[in-house]
XYZ file of N, CA, C and O in Angstrom:
304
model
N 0.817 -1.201 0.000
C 0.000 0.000 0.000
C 0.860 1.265 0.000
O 0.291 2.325 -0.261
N 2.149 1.266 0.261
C 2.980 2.371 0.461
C 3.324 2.285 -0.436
O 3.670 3.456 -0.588
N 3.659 1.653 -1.639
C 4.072 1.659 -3.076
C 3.496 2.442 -3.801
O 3.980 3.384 -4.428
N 1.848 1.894 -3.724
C 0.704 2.264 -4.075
C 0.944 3.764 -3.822
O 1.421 4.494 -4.691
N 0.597 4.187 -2.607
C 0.471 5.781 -2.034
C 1.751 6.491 -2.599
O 1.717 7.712 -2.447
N 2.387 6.211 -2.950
C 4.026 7.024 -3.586
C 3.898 7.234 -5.006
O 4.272 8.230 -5.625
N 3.256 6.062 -5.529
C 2.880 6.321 -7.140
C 2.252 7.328 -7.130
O 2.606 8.401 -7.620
N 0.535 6.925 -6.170
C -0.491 8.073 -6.764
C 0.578 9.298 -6.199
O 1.414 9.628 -7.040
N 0.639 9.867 -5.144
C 1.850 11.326 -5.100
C 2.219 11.233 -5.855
O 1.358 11.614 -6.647
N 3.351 10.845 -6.580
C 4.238 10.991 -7.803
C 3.097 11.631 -8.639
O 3.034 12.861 -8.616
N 2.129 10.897 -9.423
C 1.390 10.960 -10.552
C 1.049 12.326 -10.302
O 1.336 13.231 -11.086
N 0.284 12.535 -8.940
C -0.230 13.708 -8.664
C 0.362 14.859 -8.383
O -0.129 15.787 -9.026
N 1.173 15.143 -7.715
C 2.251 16.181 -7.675
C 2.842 16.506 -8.892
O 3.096 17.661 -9.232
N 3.171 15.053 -9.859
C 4.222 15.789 -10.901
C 3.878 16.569 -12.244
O 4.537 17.046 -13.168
N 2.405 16.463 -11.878
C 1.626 17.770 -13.015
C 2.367 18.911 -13.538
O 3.340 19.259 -12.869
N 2.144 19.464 -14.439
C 1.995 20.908 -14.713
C 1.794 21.846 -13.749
O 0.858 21.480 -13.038
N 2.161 22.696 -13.465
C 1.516 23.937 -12.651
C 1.636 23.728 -11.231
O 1.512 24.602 -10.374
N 1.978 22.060 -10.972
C 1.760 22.081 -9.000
C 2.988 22.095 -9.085
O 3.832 21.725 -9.901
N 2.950 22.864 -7.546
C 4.639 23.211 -6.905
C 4.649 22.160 -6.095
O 3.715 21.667 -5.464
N 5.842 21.829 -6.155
C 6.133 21.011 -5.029
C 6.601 21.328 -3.945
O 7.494 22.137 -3.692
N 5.506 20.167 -2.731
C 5.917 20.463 -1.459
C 6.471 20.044 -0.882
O 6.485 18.824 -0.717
N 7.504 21.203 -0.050
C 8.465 21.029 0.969
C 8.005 20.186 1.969
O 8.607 19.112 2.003
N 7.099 20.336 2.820
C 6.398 19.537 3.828
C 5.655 18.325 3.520
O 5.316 18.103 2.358
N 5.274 17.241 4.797
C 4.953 15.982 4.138
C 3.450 16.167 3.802
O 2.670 17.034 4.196
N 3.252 15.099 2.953
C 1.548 15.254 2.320
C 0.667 14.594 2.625
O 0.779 13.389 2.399
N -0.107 14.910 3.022
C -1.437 14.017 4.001
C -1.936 13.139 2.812
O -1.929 13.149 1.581
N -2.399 12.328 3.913
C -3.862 11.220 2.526
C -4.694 12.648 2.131
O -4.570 13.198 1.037
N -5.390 13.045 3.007
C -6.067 14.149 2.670
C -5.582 15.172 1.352
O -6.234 15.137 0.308
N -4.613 15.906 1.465
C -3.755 16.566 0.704
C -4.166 15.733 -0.332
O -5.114 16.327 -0.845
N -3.937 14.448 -1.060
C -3.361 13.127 -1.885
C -5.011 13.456 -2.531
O -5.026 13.722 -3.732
N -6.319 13.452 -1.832
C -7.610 12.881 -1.797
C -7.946 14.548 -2.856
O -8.269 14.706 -4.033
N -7.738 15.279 -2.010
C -8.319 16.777 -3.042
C -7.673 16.971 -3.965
O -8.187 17.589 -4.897
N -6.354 16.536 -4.060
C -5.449 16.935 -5.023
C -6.227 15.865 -6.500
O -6.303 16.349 -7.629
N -6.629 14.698 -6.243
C -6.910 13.691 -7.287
C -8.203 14.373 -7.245
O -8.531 14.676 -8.392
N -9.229 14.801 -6.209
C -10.888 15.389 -6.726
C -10.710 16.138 -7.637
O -11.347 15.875 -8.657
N -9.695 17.488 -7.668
C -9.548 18.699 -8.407
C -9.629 18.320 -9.694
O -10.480 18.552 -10.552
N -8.022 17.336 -9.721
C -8.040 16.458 -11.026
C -8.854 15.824 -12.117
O -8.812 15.885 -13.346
N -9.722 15.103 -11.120
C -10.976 14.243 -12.010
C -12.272 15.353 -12.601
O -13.006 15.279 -13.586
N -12.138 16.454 -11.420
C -13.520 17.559 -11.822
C -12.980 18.270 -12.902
O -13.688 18.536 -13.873
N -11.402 18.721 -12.820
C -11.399 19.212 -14.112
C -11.454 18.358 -15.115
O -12.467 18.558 -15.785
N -10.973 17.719 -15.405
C -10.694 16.496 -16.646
C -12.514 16.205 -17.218
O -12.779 16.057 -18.411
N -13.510 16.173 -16.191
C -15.013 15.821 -16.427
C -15.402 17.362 -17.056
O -16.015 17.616 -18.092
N -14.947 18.093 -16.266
C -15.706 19.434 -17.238
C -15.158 20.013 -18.480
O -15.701 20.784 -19.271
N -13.929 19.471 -18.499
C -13.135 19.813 -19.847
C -13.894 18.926 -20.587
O -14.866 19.547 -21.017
N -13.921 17.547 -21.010
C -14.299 16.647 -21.241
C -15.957 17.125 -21.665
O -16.425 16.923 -22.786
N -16.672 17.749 -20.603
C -17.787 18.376 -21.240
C -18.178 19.315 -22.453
O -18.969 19.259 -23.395
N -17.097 20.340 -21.898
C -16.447 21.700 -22.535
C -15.991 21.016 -24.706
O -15.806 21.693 -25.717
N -15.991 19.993 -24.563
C -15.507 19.128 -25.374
C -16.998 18.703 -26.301
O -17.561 19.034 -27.345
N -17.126 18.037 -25.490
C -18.581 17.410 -25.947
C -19.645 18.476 -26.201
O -20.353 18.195 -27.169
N -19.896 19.431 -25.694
C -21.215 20.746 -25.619
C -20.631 21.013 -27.298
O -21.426 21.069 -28.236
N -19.262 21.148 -27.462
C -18.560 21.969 -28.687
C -19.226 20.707 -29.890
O -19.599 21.129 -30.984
N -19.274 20.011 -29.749
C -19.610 18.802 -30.841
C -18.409 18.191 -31.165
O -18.301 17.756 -32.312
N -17.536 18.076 -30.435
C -16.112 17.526 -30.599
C -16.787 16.141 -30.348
O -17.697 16.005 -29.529
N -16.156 14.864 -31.297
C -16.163 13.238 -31.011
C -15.312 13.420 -30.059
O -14.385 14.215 -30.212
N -15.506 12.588 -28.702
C -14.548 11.976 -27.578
C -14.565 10.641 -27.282
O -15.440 10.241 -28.049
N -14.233 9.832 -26.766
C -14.227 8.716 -26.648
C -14.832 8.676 -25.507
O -14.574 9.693 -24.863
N -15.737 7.738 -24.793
C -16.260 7.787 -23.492
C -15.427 7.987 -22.362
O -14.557 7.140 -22.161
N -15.553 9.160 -21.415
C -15.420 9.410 -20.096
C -14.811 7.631 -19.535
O -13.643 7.253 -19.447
N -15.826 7.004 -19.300
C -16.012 6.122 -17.714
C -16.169 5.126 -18.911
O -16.778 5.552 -19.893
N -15.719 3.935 -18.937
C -15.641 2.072 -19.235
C -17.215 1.903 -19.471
O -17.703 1.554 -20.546
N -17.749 2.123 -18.612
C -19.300 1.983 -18.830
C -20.077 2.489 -19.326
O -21.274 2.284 -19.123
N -19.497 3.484 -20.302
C -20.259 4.361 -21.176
C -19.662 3.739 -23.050
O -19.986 4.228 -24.132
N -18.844 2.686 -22.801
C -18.103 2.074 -23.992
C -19.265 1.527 -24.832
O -19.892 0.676 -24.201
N -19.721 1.747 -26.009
C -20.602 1.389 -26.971
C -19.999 -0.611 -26.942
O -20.799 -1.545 -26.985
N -18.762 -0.738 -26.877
C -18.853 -2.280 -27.027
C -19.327 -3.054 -26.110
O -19.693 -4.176 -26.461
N -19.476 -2.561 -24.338
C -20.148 -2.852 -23.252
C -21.160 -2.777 -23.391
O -21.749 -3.730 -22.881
N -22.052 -1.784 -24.065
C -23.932 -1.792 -23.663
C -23.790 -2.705 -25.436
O -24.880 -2.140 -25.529
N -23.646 -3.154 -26.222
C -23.883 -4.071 -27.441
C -23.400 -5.324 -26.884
O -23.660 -6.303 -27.584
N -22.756 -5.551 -25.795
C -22.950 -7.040 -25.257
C -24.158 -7.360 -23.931
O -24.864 -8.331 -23.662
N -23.974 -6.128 -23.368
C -25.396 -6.491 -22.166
C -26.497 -6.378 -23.023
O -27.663 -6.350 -22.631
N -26.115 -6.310 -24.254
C -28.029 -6.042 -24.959
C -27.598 -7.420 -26.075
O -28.427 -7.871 -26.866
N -26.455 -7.853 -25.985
C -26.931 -9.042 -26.437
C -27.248 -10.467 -25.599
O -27.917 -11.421 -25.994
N -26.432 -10.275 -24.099
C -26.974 -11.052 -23.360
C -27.986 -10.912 -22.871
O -28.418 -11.990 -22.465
N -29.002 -9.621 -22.578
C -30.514 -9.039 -22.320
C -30.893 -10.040 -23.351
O -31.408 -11.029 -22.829
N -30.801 -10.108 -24.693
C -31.958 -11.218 -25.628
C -31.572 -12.388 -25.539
O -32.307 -13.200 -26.101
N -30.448 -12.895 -24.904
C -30.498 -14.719 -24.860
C -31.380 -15.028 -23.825
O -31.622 -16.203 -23.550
């Protein structure tokens, strides 16, 4: 799990634009830093889609090849 927790920091800290901190970083710190992340990425992602830009689905479960197999196992 400490592997784990060093990646996500890494991933998350080593953005664009974030400074890095001198002091140590809470789970907390770790938790808003990835919310910020995902809310922007969803409203860009919108900002995208409103424009009529093709995107590829957001979330796995929005994959056109996922709902054409639950709708082919729905008719067996």
């Amino acid at each position: 799990l400490e592997r784990l927790r060093n990646n996500i920091i890494q991933a998350t800290f080593s953005t664009p634009g974030i400074k890095s901190l001198a002091t140590e970083i809470s789970d907390n710190d770790i938790l808003e830093a990835l919310q910020r992340i995902i809310s922007e990425r969803a409203d860009y992602y919108n900002q995208l889609k409103q424009k009529g830009i093709r995107m590829p689905p957001l979330h796995q479960s929005e994959a056109p090849s996922s709902q054409s197999k639950s709708k082919k196992l729905a008719s067996k």
